[in-house]
Coordinates of C-alpha atoms in Angstrom, one line a residue:
X1268 CA 41.3 49.1 33.9
X1269 CA 39.2 47.3 31.2
X1270 CA 36.4 49.0 29.4
X1271 CA 32.9 47.8 30.2
X1272 CA 31.4 45.8 27.4
X1273 CA 27.9 45.0 28.7
X1274 CA 25.2 47.1 30.5
X1275 CA 22.3 45.2 32.0
X1276 CA 19.6 46.8 34.1
X1277 CA 16.4 45.4 35.6
X1278 CA 13.6 47.8 35.5
X1279 CA 10.2 47.4 37.0
X1280 CA 7.5 48.2 34.5
X1281 CA 3.9 47.5 33.8
X1282 CA 2.8 45.1 31.1
X1283 CA -0.6 44.5 29.6
X1284 CA -1.0 41.9 26.9
X1285 CA -3.2 43.5 24.2
X1286 CA -5.5 40.5 24.4
X1287 CA -6.4 41.2 28.0
X1288 CA -9.3 43.3 29.0
X1289 CA -7.8 46.7 30.2
X1290 CA -10.1 46.7 33.2
X1291 CA -8.3 43.6 34.6
X1292 CA -5.3 45.8 35.2
X1293 CA -1.6 45.7 34.5
X1294 CA 0.9 43.0 35.4
X1295 CA 3.9 44.4 37.2
X1296 CA 7.1 42.8 35.7
X1297 CA 10.8 43.3 36.0
X1298 CA 12.2 43.5 32.5
X1299 CA 15.9 43.3 31.8
X1300 CA 17.5 45.8 29.4
X1301 CA 20.8 44.8 28.0
X1302 CA 23.2 46.8 25.8
X1303 CA 26.4 45.3 24.4
X1304 CA 29.3 47.1 22.8
X1305 CA 29.6 44.2 20.4
X1306 CA 26.1 44.9 19.1
X1307 CA 26.1 48.7 19.5
X1308 CA 22.9 49.5 17.6
X1309 CA 20.6 47.2 19.7
X1310 CA 19.1 47.0 23.1
X1311 CA 17.7 43.6 24.2
X1312 CA 14.5 43.8 26.2
X1313 CA 13.9 40.5 28.1
X1314 CA 10.3 40.1 29.3
X1315 CA 9.6 37.5 32.0
X1316 CA 6.9 35.2 30.6
X1317 CA 6.1 31.6 31.5
X1318 CA 7.7 29.1 30.9
X1319 CA 10.6 31.0 29.4
X1320 CA 11.4 34.8 29.0
X1321 CA 10.9 36.4 25.7
X1322 CA 13.6 38.7 24.3
X1323 CA 13.0 41.5 21.8
X1324 CA 15.9 43.4 20.1
X1325 CA 15.1 47.1 19.7
X1326 CA 17.1 49.7 18.0
X1327 CA 18.8 52.0 20.5
X1328 CA 18.0 54.9 18.2
X1329 CA 14.3 53.9 18.2
X1330 CA 14.2 53.7 22.0
X1331 CA 15.9 57.1 22.4
X1332 CA 13.7 58.7 19.7
X1333 CA 10.5 57.4 21.3
X1334 CA 11.2 59.4 24.5
X1335 CA 10.1 62.6 22.6
X1336 CA 8.0 61.5 19.6
X1337 CA 6.2 58.4 18.2
X1338 CA 8.9 56.2 16.5
X1339 CA 8.7 52.9 14.8
X1340 CA 6.7 51.0 12.3
X1341 CA 6.0 47.3 12.0
X1342 CA 6.4 45.2 15.2
X1343 CA 7.8 47.9 17.5
X1344 CA 6.5 51.4 18.4
X1345 CA 7.9 53.6 21.1
X1346 CA 6.2 56.8 22.1
X1347 CA 5.7 59.3 25.0
X1348 CA 2.5 59.3 27.0
X1349 CA 0.1 62.0 25.8
X1350 CA -0.8 63.2 29.3
X1351 CA 2.6 63.1 31.0
X1352 CA 6.2 63.2 29.8
X1353 CA 7.2 61.0 32.8
X1354 CA 6.0 57.9 30.9
X1355 CA 7.2 56.2 27.7
X1356 CA 5.2 53.3 26.1
X1357 CA 6.8 50.4 24.1
X1358 CA 4.3 48.5 22.0
X1359 CA 5.3 45.1 20.7
X1360 CA 3.4 43.2 18.1
X1361 CA 4.6 39.7 17.4
X1362 CA 3.9 38.9 13.7
X1363 CA 4.4 35.2 14.4
X1364 CA 1.7 35.3 17.1
X1365 CA 4.0 33.4 19.5
X1366 CA 3.3 35.8 22.4
X1367 CA 0.8 38.2 21.0
X1368 CA 0.8 42.0 21.2
X1369 CA 1.9 43.6 24.4
X1370 CA 2.2 47.1 25.8
X1371 CA 5.0 48.1 28.3
X1372 CA 4.7 51.3 30.4
X1373 CA 8.2 52.6 31.4
X1374 CA 9.1 55.5 33.6
X1375 CA 10.9 57.8 31.2
X1376 CA 13.6 58.5 33.7
X1377 CA 14.5 54.8 33.8
X1378 CA 14.9 54.6 30.0
X1379 CA 16.9 57.9 30.0
X1380 CA 19.3 56.6 32.6
X1381 CA 19.8 53.4 30.8
X1382 CA 20.4 55.2 27.5
X1383 CA 22.8 57.7 29.1
X1384 CA 24.8 54.7 30.5
X1385 CA 24.9 53.1 27.0
X1386 CA 26.0 56.4 25.5
X1387 CA 28.9 56.5 28.0
X1388 CA 30.0 53.1 26.6
X1389 CA 29.4 53.9 22.9
X1390 CA 28.4 57.5 22.1
X1391 CA 25.4 57.7 19.8
X1392 CA 26.6 58.2 16.2
X1393 CA 29.8 56.2 16.7
X1394 CA 28.3 52.7 16.7
X1395 CA 29.6 51.7 13.2
X1396 CA 33.2 52.2 14.3
X1397 CA 32.6 49.4 16.9
X1398 CA 31.5 46.8 14.4
X1399 CA 34.0 44.2 13.3
X1400 CA 33.0 44.3 9.7
X1401 CA 35.3 41.5 8.6
X1402 CA 33.7 39.2 11.1
X1403 CA 30.2 40.3 10.1
X1404 CA 30.9 39.7 6.4
X1405 CA 32.4 36.3 7.2
X1406 CA 29.3 35.3 9.1
X1407 CA 27.1 36.5 6.2
X1408 CA 29.2 34.4 3.8
X1409 CA 28.5 31.4 6.0
X1410 CA 31.9 31.1 7.6
X1411 CA 31.9 30.1 11.3

């Protein structure tokens, strides 16, 4: 039996671009969350936009920490809802202004389940042991 190397889950969430008027409502979207053993510190969040999807790479640790407290500075912030612990918010700010700021509303249980599955593949705290450091140093040196 071979070990699983990729975890991909589609999760229905609500998205509001920060430039929209909140009264216009949310867009219901199915984002794809992807975790790869080969990149154990990151979770890719693919947001369906037109004409092509936009993918953000988030820290797995940031996503997990944001379930219980506000985490992140800069372009990404993850935090629990102030009224209910059943909701977690992911705020994305694109400094290049390619897609503009956006706010995603996740069910906490969906994120917890995804992170639990990622932890089963690579337990939190053991990520560095999964990195091929020779390969990474070679890539940094410009070797292909």
